[in-house]
Structures are given as structure tokens and as C-alpha cells.
Amino acid sequence: MAAEGSNSIDALGQFQLHPALGAIGGSVNFTQSNLMMVIASVAILAFLYLGMKPRAMVPGRLQAAAEMGYETIMSMCVETIGGHEGKKYFPFVFTLFFFILFGNLMGVFPLFFTFTSHVMVTLALSLTVFILVTVVGIKEHGLHWFTYFVPQGIPKALAPLMVTIEVISYLSRIISLSVRLFANMMAGHVMLEVFGSFIVMLGGLGLLGYFPAALSLGVNTLLIGFELLVATLQAYVFAILTCIYLHDAVHLH
Amino acid sequence: MKKLGTMKLSRIVPLLAAGLLMLPAAAKAEGMPQLDFSTPLTLSQVVWGAIIFIVLYIMLSKTGLPMVASVLEERATKIAKDLNEARAAKASADAGMAEADQATAKARAESQSAINAALEEAKKAAAAQAETLNARLEKQLHDAETQIAQARASAMSAIRQVATETAVTVVSRLTGATPDAAQVDSAVGSALAARGLG
């Protein structure tokens, strides 16, 4: 990144992985990224367990939030994938959505690592979705599933070209799904880091630097709000695209 | 405004500094750390991530989500039950209302018929009374007429006698001779007949 004399801004260092949980974690290559995944998972489970514990007829705040999360994802599944199948894949979509959402949101907190900013993690997630969608498609339709790559009503001469394009677009889902999430999260955190560094550097310049430093702080405040939006939006996009892909696999167009 | 800014700054700067210090000194790797495959951590996090994700999926699908589903279902059942109860209550209220309406209509019809019957009876009684009164009046009238006719008949028969006697008396006074009774009688009879009194 841009180096400014001796005070270089290390915008990418925040994505560096290092072992967590001391010597035991180090011996099994357990990273701080995985620690955040565990914290996210525990938070999700706690959200549901503690939220639903009262089992109230008229829900309190936390219970209402938990129910809203449940019903939002449920309606997304049912409306996008379709009634019966939607309910079938609902737990997977729910897990996916909240895993990414909590990973994204917790990453906005200072000192917290954002595991969704690692392309390998998002690639693993999108590969999971891709493999699931393909397996579901073949299981539902057998060999007929391959007609998915042949658009209807095209001239025979164009078929090879169209099929090639369709296959490439199908395969590119892996990349688009993973890179969209990873790039959004990484870009946001780089921006936060850069402006955060500005605050420190300009603030260190003395009286002259206070105003631009305060400006950078203002920008960072706005950026954090924006990051919250992006975090939620990207989790939603990942989940809804998964639903759309599942719909295609179940219904073939 | 500026004071506020500096106050926030003084709070955030140590945080940021700590964050930067937390990073290892050798963190400034070339290129993106996400694509640094020289360290096994880049791929090992995926393996751990998969394990964590699968555990989370199992926990959610076996316990967390059914918990929410059961609460939602319970509520839906309760609401449906309450709604049904309310509907039943409304139905019974409607039935009661209809019954009351029916009873009112029946009572009205009964009272109307009672009124009609009483009216009919009163009319009949009045008619009967009027008839008896009429009959009595008729009889009285008839009696009176009979009496009048008798009186008239007796008066008529008296006329002949009076006329005969008067004629005899007049003739005997005028002439001094007593007229023939049969002759006088026939003359009176023809005179009475000529006046329509015979």
C-alpha cells in the first residue's frame, strides 16, 4: 500500500493469520480466524437458545429478534426455492446466512478478525453451495439435469457455443459468489485501516494535524455505518443467491 | 465540536495503537495475506472452518431451529384455537339472537291473534244483543199496530151503530115517526160505503 516515509500504512497486515489459543491451537494450526468462527457460532446458538428460552406467547425483544431471523430466512427459502424444498434446505441457508452475517458484523468491531475477508473461507463456502446445488440437481433430475445447460429454442448450430457459455457461467458462480463477499469485506476493512492510520499519523503531527485527523475520524465513523450495511447486505446476497441456485437445481429454470 | 472530536480521538487512538501493535512485527508480507500459501494457516483455517460450520449446522438443524419452530407452531395453534373459540361464541350469540327474534315474532303473532279473537267475540256479542233488541222492538211495534188495528176496527163498528142511532133519533125527532130499522140500516150502510168507511 501507499508508503509515507517511515510511517507506512499496513492496510493488509490485519488479514494476517496467526495461531490462536496458545500452544495447543498452534500445534493444530487453529487460527484466530477459526476462533472468530467459533465465537460467531456460539453467538448464533446463544441468540437462538437465549432468545427462545422464555417460549413466550408474546415475545420479548430478543425472542422477537430470533423469531424474525427465523421467519425472514424461512420466507426467503419458501418464496425463492418453493414450499416443500424450501423447508428442506432452510437449515442450511439459515446456517449460511447467520454464519456469514455474524462473521461480517463482528469484524466491524475493533480488534476482531473478519473471517469472511479471507478468500479461502468464502471460496470454501461458495464451493459448498456449488457442490450442494449440483448434487441436488442431479439427484432430482438425473441425467435430464444436463439439459439445464441447453437454453430452449436456440438454433442447432449455436448449441455448442451456448452450452459452453452456460457451463462457464455455471462454473463462474463459485468465483462470483466467493469473490463478491471476500472483496466487499476486505475493501471495507482496508478503508477502515487506512483512515484509522490517518487519524494516528495526523494526530501525531501536532496542532496542524488535528483537523484532518478529526476529519478522518468522521470518515471512519461513516465507514463503520456503511460497513454494517455492507455486512448485512452481503450476507443477504449470499443467502438469496444460494436460494436462487437451489431453485434452479430443483426446478431447472 | 472540536473538543468532542479530540475527546473521541483520545479514546480511539490507544485502541487503534493497540490494534496495530497486536499484529506481529513481521506481518508486512508481500501481497495479500489471504493468498499467502507459504503458511499452512491459510488452508488449515478452511479445514477448521468446515468442521465449525458442520457442527454449527448440526446444532442449528437439530436443536436451535426446531426450538423456534415449536414456539411459532405453539403460537399459531393457540391463535387458531382462540379464533375458533371466538367464531363459536359468535355463532352461538347469533343463534341466541335469532332465537330471540323468533320468540318476539311468535309472541307478536300470538297477541295479534288474541286481539283478533277478542274483537270477533265482541262483534258477535254486539250483533246478538242488537238482534234481540231489534226483535223486541219489532214485537212491540207489531203489538202496537195490532192494538191500533183493533181500536180502529172497534171504532169503525161503533161508527155504524152511532150513525144508525143518530139517524133514527134525527128522523124520529124531525118526523116524529120511528123509521124502519132495516131501511135506516141499509141507508147508513150505503152512505158509509160511499165515504169508504163501510
CSV table of C-alpha atoms in Angstrom, one decimal:
chain,number,residue,atom,x,y,z
A,1,MET,CA,0.0,0.0,0.0
A,2,ALA,CA,0.9,3.6,-0.1
A,3,ALA,CA,4.0,4.2,2.0
A,4,GLU,CA,4.5,7.5,3.6
A,5,GLY,CA,8.1,7.8,4.7
A,6,SER,CA,8.8,5.8,7.8
A,7,ASN,CA,5.1,5.7,8.8
A,8,SER,CA,3.9,3.2,6.2
A,9,ILE,CA,0.2,2.2,6.4
A,10,ASP,CA,0.0,-1.5,6.9
A,11,ALA,CA,-3.5,-2.0,5.5
A,12,LEU,CA,-3.2,-5.7,4.8
A,13,GLY,CA,-1.4,-6.8,8.0
A,14,GLN,CA,-4.9,-7.1,9.6
A,15,PHE,CA,-5.6,-10.0,7.4
A,16,GLN,CA,-2.5,-11.9,8.5
A,17,LEU,CA,-3.4,-15.3,10.1
A,18,HIS,CA,-1.7,-16.4,13.2
A,19,PRO,CA,-2.3,-19.3,15.6
A,20,ALA,CA,-4.8,-18.8,18.3
A,21,LEU,CA,-5.4,-20.5,21.7
A,22,GLY,CA,-1.7,-20.7,22.6
A,23,ALA,CA,0.4,-23.8,22.1
A,24,ILE,CA,-2.4,-26.2,21.6
A,25,GLY,CA,-4.0,-24.1,18.9
A,26,GLY,CA,-0.7,-23.6,17.3
A,27,SER,CA,0.0,-27.3,17.2
A,28,VAL,CA,-3.2,-28.0,15.2
A,29,ASN,CA,-2.9,-24.8,13.2
A,30,PHE,CA,-6.0,-23.3,14.8
A,31,THR,CA,-6.1,-19.7,13.7
A,32,GLN,CA,-7.7,-16.5,15.1
A,33,SER,CA,-10.0,-16.8,12.1
A,34,ASN,CA,-11.3,-20.1,13.4
A,35,LEU,CA,-11.6,-18.6,16.9
A,36,MET,CA,-13.8,-16.0,15.4
A,37,MET,CA,-15.9,-18.7,13.7
A,38,VAL,CA,-16.3,-20.4,17.0
A,39,ILE,CA,-17.3,-17.2,18.7
A,40,ALA,CA,-19.8,-16.5,15.8
A,41,SER,CA,-21.3,-19.9,16.1
A,42,VAL,CA,-21.6,-19.7,19.8
A,43,ALA,CA,-23.2,-16.2,19.4
A,44,ILE,CA,-25.7,-17.6,16.9
A,45,LEU,CA,-26.6,-20.5,19.1
A,46,ALA,CA,-26.8,-18.3,22.1
A,47,PHE,CA,-29.0,-15.9,20.1
A,48,LEU,CA,-31.5,-18.7,19.4
A,49,TYR,CA,-31.2,-20.5,22.8
A,50,LEU,CA,-31.4,-17.4,25.0
A,51,GLY,CA,-33.9,-15.7,22.7
A,52,MET,CA,-36.3,-18.7,22.6
A,53,LYS,CA,-35.8,-19.7,26.2
A,54,PRO,CA,-38.9,-17.8,27.6
A,55,ARG,CA,-41.1,-19.5,24.9
A,56,ALA,CA,-43.4,-16.6,25.4
A,57,MET,CA,-46.7,-16.2,23.6
A,58,VAL,CA,-46.0,-12.5,23.3
A,59,PRO,CA,-42.2,-12.4,22.6
A,60,GLY,CA,-39.8,-10.0,24.2
A,61,ARG,CA,-37.1,-8.2,22.3
A,62,LEU,CA,-34.6,-11.0,22.0
A,63,GLN,CA,-37.2,-13.6,21.2
A,64,ALA,CA,-38.8,-11.3,18.6
A,65,ALA,CA,-35.4,-10.9,17.0
A,66,ALA,CA,-34.7,-14.6,17.0
A,67,GLU,CA,-38.2,-15.3,15.5
A,68,MET,CA,-37.7,-12.6,13.0
A,69,GLY,CA,-34.4,-14.1,11.9
A,70,TYR,CA,-36.1,-17.5,11.6
A,71,GLU,CA,-39.1,-16.2,9.7
A,72,THR,CA,-37.1,-14.0,7.4
A,73,ILE,CA,-34.9,-16.8,6.2
A,74,MET,CA,-37.8,-19.2,6.2
A,75,SER,CA,-39.9,-17.0,3.9
A,76,MET,CA,-36.8,-16.3,1.7
A,77,CYS,CA,-36.4,-20.1,1.3
A,78,VAL,CA,-40.1,-20.8,0.8
A,79,GLU,CA,-40.6,-18.0,-1.7
A,80,THR,CA,-37.4,-18.5,-3.7
A,81,ILE,CA,-36.9,-22.2,-3.7
A,82,GLY,CA,-40.5,-23.3,-3.3
A,83,GLY,CA,-42.7,-24.7,-0.5
A,84,HIS,CA,-41.5,-28.2,0.3
A,85,GLU,CA,-37.9,-27.9,-0.9
A,86,GLY,CA,-37.6,-24.5,0.7
A,87,LYS,CA,-38.3,-26.1,4.1
A,88,LYS,CA,-35.8,-28.9,3.3
A,89,TYR,CA,-32.9,-26.6,2.7
A,90,PHE,CA,-33.9,-24.0,5.2
A,91,PRO,CA,-31.5,-25.1,8.0
A,92,PHE,CA,-28.6,-24.9,5.5
A,93,VAL,CA,-29.5,-21.4,4.3
A,94,PHE,CA,-30.1,-20.3,7.9
A,95,THR,CA,-26.7,-21.6,9.0
A,96,LEU,CA,-25.0,-20.0,5.9
A,97,PHE,CA,-26.7,-16.6,6.4
A,98,PHE,CA,-26.1,-16.3,10.1
A,99,PHE,CA,-22.5,-17.6,9.9
A,100,ILE,CA,-21.7,-15.0,7.3
A,101,LEU,CA,-23.7,-12.3,9.0
A,102,PHE,CA,-22.1,-12.7,12.4
A,103,GLY,CA,-18.7,-13.1,10.8
A,104,ASN,CA,-19.2,-9.8,8.9
A,105,LEU,CA,-20.8,-7.9,11.8
A,106,MET,CA,-18.3,-9.0,14.4
A,107,GLY,CA,-15.5,-8.0,12.0
A,108,VAL,CA,-16.6,-4.4,12.3
A,109,PHE,CA,-15.6,-4.3,16.0
A,110,PRO,CA,-12.1,-3.1,16.6
A,111,LEU,CA,-9.5,-5.9,17.3
A,112,PHE,CA,-11.9,-8.5,15.9
A,113,PHE,CA,-10.8,-10.6,12.9
A,114,THR,CA,-13.1,-10.9,10.0
A,115,PHE,CA,-13.0,-14.5,8.7
A,116,THR,CA,-15.2,-13.6,5.7
A,117,SER,CA,-12.4,-11.3,4.4
A,118,HIS,CA,-10.4,-14.5,3.6
A,119,VAL,CA,-11.0,-15.6,0.1
A,120,MET,CA,-10.2,-19.2,1.0
A,121,VAL,CA,-13.0,-19.2,3.6
A,122,THR,CA,-15.5,-17.6,1.2
A,123,LEU,CA,-14.4,-20.0,-1.6
A,124,ALA,CA,-15.0,-22.9,0.7
A,125,LEU,CA,-18.5,-21.6,1.4
A,126,SER,CA,-19.3,-21.0,-2.2
A,127,LEU,CA,-17.9,-24.4,-3.2
A,128,THR,CA,-20.1,-25.9,-0.6
A,129,VAL,CA,-23.1,-24.2,-2.1
A,130,PHE,CA,-22.0,-25.1,-5.6
A,131,ILE,CA,-21.5,-28.8,-4.8
A,132,LEU,CA,-24.8,-28.9,-2.9
A,133,VAL,CA,-26.6,-27.3,-5.8
A,134,THR,CA,-25.1,-29.7,-8.4
A,135,VAL,CA,-25.7,-32.7,-6.2
A,136,VAL,CA,-29.3,-31.7,-5.6
A,137,GLY,CA,-29.8,-31.0,-9.3
A,138,ILE,CA,-28.5,-34.4,-10.4
A,139,LYS,CA,-30.4,-36.2,-7.6
A,140,GLU,CA,-33.7,-34.5,-8.5
A,141,HIS,CA,-33.4,-34.8,-12.3
A,142,GLY,CA,-30.8,-37.5,-13.1
A,143,LEU,CA,-29.2,-37.1,-16.5
A,144,HIS,CA,-32.0,-34.8,-17.5
A,145,TRP,CA,-30.3,-32.2,-15.3
A,146,PHE,CA,-27.7,-31.6,-18.1
A,147,THR,CA,-30.4,-30.1,-20.3
A,148,TYR,CA,-30.0,-27.1,-17.9
A,149,PHE,CA,-27.1,-26.1,-20.0
A,150,VAL,CA,-29.0,-26.1,-23.2
A,151,PRO,CA,-31.2,-23.0,-23.5
A,152,GLN,CA,-34.6,-23.7,-25.1
A,153,GLY,CA,-35.4,-22.5,-28.6
A,154,ILE,CA,-31.9,-21.9,-29.9
A,155,PRO,CA,-30.7,-22.9,-33.4
A,156,LYS,CA,-28.9,-26.2,-33.5
A,157,ALA,CA,-25.8,-24.5,-35.0
A,158,LEU,CA,-25.5,-22.3,-32.0
A,159,ALA,CA,-25.9,-25.1,-29.4
A,160,PRO,CA,-22.2,-25.8,-28.8
A,161,LEU,CA,-21.4,-22.1,-28.2
A,162,MET,CA,-24.4,-21.6,-26.0
A,163,VAL,CA,-23.7,-24.7,-24.0
A,164,THR,CA,-20.1,-23.6,-23.5
A,165,ILE,CA,-21.3,-20.2,-22.3
A,166,GLU,CA,-23.8,-21.8,-20.0
A,167,VAL,CA,-21.3,-24.1,-18.5
A,168,ILE,CA,-18.8,-21.3,-17.9
A,169,SER,CA,-21.5,-19.1,-16.3
A,170,TYR,CA,-22.5,-22.0,-14.1
A,171,LEU,CA,-18.9,-22.6,-13.0
A,172,SER,CA,-18.3,-18.9,-12.5
A,173,ARG,CA,-20.8,-18.9,-9.8
A,174,ILE,CA,-18.1,-20.3,-7.5
A,175,ILE,CA,-15.9,-17.3,-8.2
A,176,SER,CA,-18.6,-14.6,-8.2
A,177,LEU,CA,-20.1,-15.8,-5.0
A,178,SER,CA,-16.9,-16.1,-3.1
A,179,VAL,CA,-15.1,-13.0,-4.5
A,180,ARG,CA,-18.2,-10.8,-4.0
A,181,LEU,CA,-18.2,-11.4,-0.3
A,182,PHE,CA,-14.5,-11.5,0.2
A,183,ALA,CA,-13.8,-8.4,-1.8
A,184,ASN,CA,-16.5,-6.4,-0.1
A,185,MET,CA,-15.3,-7.3,3.3
A,186,MET,CA,-11.7,-6.8,2.5
A,187,ALA,CA,-12.2,-3.4,0.8
A,188,GLY,CA,-14.2,-2.2,3.8
A,189,HIS,CA,-11.5,-3.2,6.3
A,190,VAL,CA,-8.7,-1.7,4.2
A,191,MET,CA,-10.6,1.6,4.1
A,192,LEU,CA,-11.1,1.5,7.8
A,193,GLU,CA,-7.5,0.7,8.4
A,194,VAL,CA,-6.3,3.4,6.1
A,195,PHE,CA,-8.4,6.1,7.7
A,196,GLY,CA,-7.6,4.8,11.1
A,197,SER,CA,-3.9,5.1,10.3
A,198,PHE,CA,-4.6,8.6,9.1
A,199,ILE,CA,-6.0,9.5,12.5
A,200,VAL,CA,-3.0,8.3,14.3
A,201,MET,CA,-0.5,9.8,11.9
A,202,LEU,CA,-2.1,13.2,11.5
A,203,GLY,CA,-2.9,13.3,15.2
A,204,GLY,CA,0.8,12.8,15.8
A,205,LEU,CA,1.7,15.8,13.8
A,206,GLY,CA,0.5,18.2,16.4
A,207,LEU,CA,-1.9,21.1,16.2
A,208,LEU,CA,-1.8,21.3,12.4
A,209,GLY,CA,-2.9,17.6,12.1
A,210,TYR,CA,-5.8,17.8,14.5
A,211,PHE,CA,-8.4,19.0,11.9
A,212,PRO,CA,-7.6,16.4,9.2
A,213,ALA,CA,-7.3,13.8,11.9
A,214,ALA,CA,-10.8,14.7,13.1
A,215,LEU,CA,-12.0,14.6,9.5
A,216,SER,CA,-10.6,11.1,9.1
A,217,LEU,CA,-12.3,10.1,12.3
A,218,GLY,CA,-15.6,11.4,10.8
A,219,VAL,CA,-15.0,9.4,7.7
A,220,ASN,CA,-14.2,6.3,9.7
A,221,THR,CA,-17.4,6.8,11.6
A,222,LEU,CA,-19.4,6.9,8.4
A,223,LEU,CA,-17.5,4.0,7.1
A,224,ILE,CA,-18.4,1.9,10.1
A,225,GLY,CA,-22.0,2.6,9.5
A,226,PHE,CA,-21.5,1.7,5.8
A,227,GLU,CA,-19.7,-1.4,6.8
A,228,LEU,CA,-22.7,-2.5,8.9
A,229,LEU,CA,-24.9,-2.1,5.8
A,230,VAL,CA,-22.4,-4.0,3.6
A,231,ALA,CA,-22.0,-6.8,6.2
A,232,THR,CA,-25.8,-7.4,6.3
A,233,LEU,CA,-26.3,-6.9,2.6
A,234,GLN,CA,-23.5,-9.3,1.6
A,235,ALA,CA,-24.8,-12.0,4.0
A,236,TYR,CA,-28.2,-11.5,2.5
A,237,VAL,CA,-26.9,-11.6,-1.1
A,238,PHE,CA,-25.0,-14.8,-0.4
A,239,ALA,CA,-28.1,-16.4,1.1
A,240,ILE,CA,-30.5,-15.3,-1.6
A,241,LEU,CA,-28.2,-16.4,-4.4
A,242,THR,CA,-27.9,-19.7,-2.7
A,243,CYS,CA,-31.7,-19.9,-2.7
A,244,ILE,CA,-31.9,-19.0,-6.3
A,245,TYR,CA,-29.3,-21.6,-7.3
A,246,LEU,CA,-31.2,-24.2,-5.3
A,247,HIS,CA,-34.4,-23.2,-7.0
A,248,ASP,CA,-32.7,-23.7,-10.4
A,249,ALA,CA,-31.4,-27.1,-9.3
A,250,VAL,CA,-34.8,-28.2,-8.0
A,251,HIS,CA,-37.0,-26.8,-10.9
A,252,LEU,CA,-34.5,-26.5,-13.8
A,253,HIS,CA,-35.2,-22.9,-14.9
B,1,MET,CA,-17.3,20.4,18.5
B,2,LYS,CA,-13.6,20.3,18.2
B,3,LYS,CA,-13.4,19.4,21.9
B,4,LEU,CA,-15.7,16.5,21.3
B,5,GLY,CA,-13.6,15.3,18.4
B,6,THR,CA,-10.4,15.4,20.4
B,7,MET,CA,-12.1,13.6,23.3
B,8,LYS,CA,-13.2,10.8,21.0
B,9,LEU,CA,-9.7,10.8,19.4
B,10,SER,CA,-8.0,10.4,22.8
B,11,ARG,CA,-10.2,7.3,23.4
B,12,ILE,CA,-9.8,5.8,20.0
B,13,VAL,CA,-6.1,6.3,19.4
B,14,PRO,CA,-4.9,3.9,22.1
B,15,LEU,CA,-7.4,1.3,20.8
B,16,LEU,CA,-6.1,1.7,17.3
B,17,ALA,CA,-2.5,1.7,18.5
B,18,ALA,CA,-3.1,-1.5,20.5
B,19,GLY,CA,-4.7,-3.0,17.4
B,20,LEU,CA,-1.7,-2.2,15.3
B,21,LEU,CA,0.7,-3.4,17.9
B,22,MET,CA,-1.2,-6.7,18.1
B,23,LEU,CA,-0.1,-7.5,14.6
B,24,PRO,CA,3.1,-9.4,14.5
B,25,ALA,CA,6.1,-7.4,13.6
B,26,ALA,CA,6.7,-9.5,10.5
B,27,ALA,CA,3.1,-9.1,9.3
B,28,LYS,CA,4.0,-6.9,6.4
B,29,ALA,CA,4.0,-9.7,3.9
B,30,GLU,CA,4.3,-9.1,0.2
B,31,GLY,CA,0.9,-9.1,-1.4
B,32,MET,CA,-2.4,-10.2,0.2
B,33,PRO,CA,-2.1,-12.4,3.2
B,34,GLN,CA,-5.2,-14.2,2.0
B,35,LEU,CA,-3.2,-15.7,-0.9
B,36,ASP,CA,-0.1,-16.4,1.1
B,37,PHE,CA,0.1,-20.2,0.8
B,38,SER,CA,3.6,-20.3,2.3
B,39,THR,CA,1.9,-20.6,5.7
B,40,PRO,CA,-0.2,-23.7,6.4
B,41,LEU,CA,-2.7,-21.5,8.3
B,42,THR,CA,-4.3,-20.2,5.1
B,43,LEU,CA,-5.6,-23.6,4.3
B,44,SER,CA,-5.9,-25.0,7.8
B,45,GLN,CA,-8.4,-22.3,8.7
B,46,VAL,CA,-10.6,-23.7,5.9
B,47,VAL,CA,-10.4,-27.2,7.4
B,48,TRP,CA,-11.3,-25.9,10.9
B,49,GLY,CA,-13.9,-23.6,9.3
B,50,ALA,CA,-15.5,-26.6,7.7
B,51,ILE,CA,-15.6,-28.5,11.0
B,52,ILE,CA,-17.0,-25.5,12.8
B,53,PHE,CA,-19.6,-24.9,10.0
B,54,ILE,CA,-20.7,-28.5,10.1
B,55,VAL,CA,-21.0,-28.5,13.9
B,56,LEU,CA,-23.0,-25.3,13.7
B,57,TYR,CA,-25.3,-26.7,11.0
B,58,ILE,CA,-26.0,-29.8,13.1
B,59,MET,CA,-26.6,-27.9,16.3
B,60,LEU,CA,-28.9,-25.5,14.5
B,61,SER,CA,-30.9,-28.1,12.5
B,62,LYS,CA,-31.2,-30.5,15.4
B,63,THR,CA,-31.8,-28.1,18.4
B,64,GLY,CA,-31.8,-24.4,17.6
B,65,LEU,CA,-34.3,-24.2,14.7
B,66,PRO,CA,-36.8,-26.8,16.0
B,67,MET,CA,-36.9,-24.8,19.2
B,68,VAL,CA,-38.0,-21.7,17.3
B,69,ALA,CA,-40.3,-23.8,15.1
B,70,SER,CA,-42.1,-25.3,18.1
B,71,VAL,CA,-42.6,-21.9,19.7
B,72,LEU,CA,-44.0,-20.5,16.5
B,73,GLU,CA,-46.2,-23.5,16.0
B,74,GLU,CA,-47.5,-23.3,19.5
B,75,ARG,CA,-48.4,-19.7,18.9
B,76,ALA,CA,-50.1,-20.4,15.6
B,77,THR,CA,-52.1,-23.3,17.3
B,78,LYS,CA,-53.1,-21.0,20.2
B,79,ILE,CA,-54.2,-18.2,17.8
B,80,ALA,CA,-56.1,-20.7,15.7
B,81,LYS,CA,-57.8,-22.1,18.8
B,82,ASP,CA,-58.7,-18.7,20.1
B,83,LEU,CA,-60.0,-17.7,16.7
B,84,ASN,CA,-62.1,-20.8,16.6
B,85,GLU,CA,-63.5,-20.2,20.1
B,86,ALA,CA,-64.3,-16.7,19.1
B,87,ARG,CA,-66.1,-17.9,16.0
B,88,ALA,CA,-68.0,-20.5,18.0
B,89,ALA,CA,-69.0,-17.8,20.5
B,90,LYS,CA,-70.2,-15.6,17.7
B,91,ALA,CA,-72.1,-18.4,16.2
B,92,SER,CA,-73.9,-19.1,19.5
B,93,ALA,CA,-74.6,-15.5,20.0
B,94,ASP,CA,-76.0,-15.3,16.6
B,95,ALA,CA,-78.2,-18.3,17.3
B,96,GLY,CA,-79.4,-16.8,20.5
B,97,MET,CA,-80.2,-13.6,18.7
B,98,ALA,CA,-82.1,-15.5,16.0
B,99,GLU,CA,-84.0,-17.4,18.7
B,100,ALA,CA,-84.9,-14.2,20.5
B,101,ASP,CA,-86.1,-12.7,17.2
B,102,GLN,CA,-88.2,-15.8,16.5
B,103,ALA,CA,-89.7,-15.7,20.0
B,104,THR,CA,-90.6,-12.0,19.6
B,105,ALA,CA,-92.2,-12.7,16.2
B,106,LYS,CA,-94.1,-15.6,17.7
B,107,ALA,CA,-95.3,-13.6,20.7
B,108,ARG,CA,-96.4,-10.8,18.4
B,109,ALA,CA,-98.3,-13.2,16.2
B,110,GLU,CA,-100.0,-14.8,19.2
B,111,SER,CA,-101.0,-11.4,20.7
B,112,GLN,CA,-102.3,-10.3,17.3
B,113,SER,CA,-104.5,-13.5,17.0
B,114,ALA,CA,-105.7,-13.0,20.6
B,115,ILE,CA,-106.7,-9.4,19.8
B,116,ASN,CA,-108.4,-10.6,16.6
B,117,ALA,CA,-110.3,-13.3,18.6
B,118,ALA,CA,-111.5,-10.9,21.3
B,119,LEU,CA,-112.5,-8.4,18.6
B,120,GLU,CA,-114.5,-11.1,16.8
B,121,GLU,CA,-116.2,-12.2,20.0
B,122,ALA,CA,-117.1,-8.6,21.0
B,123,LYS,CA,-118.6,-8.1,17.5
B,124,LYS,CA,-120.6,-11.3,17.8
B,125,ALA,CA,-121.9,-10.3,21.2
B,126,ALA,CA,-122.8,-6.9,20.0
B,127,ALA,CA,-124.6,-8.4,17.0
B,128,ALA,CA,-126.6,-10.8,19.1
B,129,GLN,CA,-127.6,-8.0,21.5
B,130,ALA,CA,-128.6,-5.9,18.6
B,131,GLU,CA,-130.7,-8.7,17.2
B,132,THR,CA,-132.6,-9.3,20.4
B,133,LEU,CA,-133.2,-5.6,20.8
B,134,ASN,CA,-134.5,-5.5,17.2
B,135,ALA,CA,-136.7,-8.4,17.8
B,136,ARG,CA,-138.2,-6.9,20.9
B,137,LEU,CA,-138.7,-3.6,19.2
B,138,GLU,CA,-140.3,-5.4,16.3
B,139,LYS,CA,-142.6,-7.2,18.6
B,140,GLN,CA,-143.6,-4.0,20.4
B,141,LEU,CA,-144.2,-2.4,17.0
B,142,HIS,CA,-146.3,-5.3,15.9
B,143,ASP,CA,-148.3,-5.2,19.1
B,144,ALA,CA,-148.9,-1.5,18.8
B,145,GLU,CA,-150.0,-2.0,15.2
B,146,THR,CA,-152.4,-4.8,16.3
B,147,GLN,CA,-153.8,-2.6,19.0
B,148,ILE,CA,-154.2,0.3,16.6
B,149,ALA,CA,-156.0,-2.0,14.1
B,150,GLN,CA,-158.3,-3.3,16.9
B,151,ALA,CA,-159.0,0.1,18.1
B,152,ARG,CA,-159.7,1.2,14.6
B,153,ALA,CA,-161.9,-1.8,13.9
B,154,SER,CA,-163.9,-1.3,17.1
B,155,ALA,CA,-164.1,2.4,16.3
B,156,MET,CA,-165.4,1.6,12.8
B,157,SER,CA,-168.0,-0.8,14.1
B,158,ALA,CA,-169.1,1.8,16.6
B,159,ILE,CA,-169.5,4.4,13.8
B,160,ARG,CA,-172.2,2.3,12.1
B,161,GLN,CA,-174.1,1.9,15.3
B,162,VAL,CA,-173.7,5.6,16.2
B,163,ALA,CA,-174.7,6.7,12.7
B,164,THR,CA,-177.8,4.4,12.7
B,165,GLU,CA,-178.8,5.5,16.2
B,166,THR,CA,-178.2,9.2,15.2
B,167,ALA,CA,-180.2,8.7,12.0
B,168,VAL,CA,-183.1,7.1,13.9
B,169,THR,CA,-183.0,9.8,16.5
B,170,VAL,CA,-182.8,12.6,13.9
B,171,VAL,CA,-185.6,11.1,11.7
B,172,SER,CA,-187.9,10.4,14.7
B,173,ARG,CA,-187.3,14.0,16.0
B,174,LEU,CA,-187.9,15.5,12.6
B,175,THR,CA,-190.8,13.4,11.5
B,176,GLY,CA,-192.0,12.1,14.9
B,177,ALA,CA,-192.2,8.7,13.5
B,178,THR,CA,-189.9,5.9,14.0
B,179,PRO,CA,-188.3,4.8,10.8
B,180,ASP,CA,-188.0,1.3,9.6
B,181,ALA,CA,-184.8,-0.1,11.2
B,182,ALA,CA,-183.9,-2.1,8.1
B,183,GLN,CA,-184.3,0.9,5.8
B,184,VAL,CA,-182.1,3.1,8.0
B,185,ASP,CA,-179.5,0.4,8.4
B,186,SER,CA,-179.2,0.0,4.6
B,187,ALA,CA,-179.1,3.7,4.0
B,188,VAL,CA,-176.3,4.2,6.7
B,189,GLY,CA,-174.5,1.2,5.1
B,190,SER,CA,-174.6,2.7,1.6
B,191,ALA,CA,-173.7,6.2,2.9
B,192,LEU,CA,-170.7,4.7,4.8
B,193,ALA,CA,-169.7,2.7,1.8
B,194,ALA,CA,-169.9,5.9,-0.4
B,195,ARG,CA,-167.4,7.6,2.1
B,196,GLY,CA,-165.2,4.5,2.2
B,197,LEU,CA,-165.8,3.7,5.8
B,198,GLY,CA,-168.0,0.6,5.4
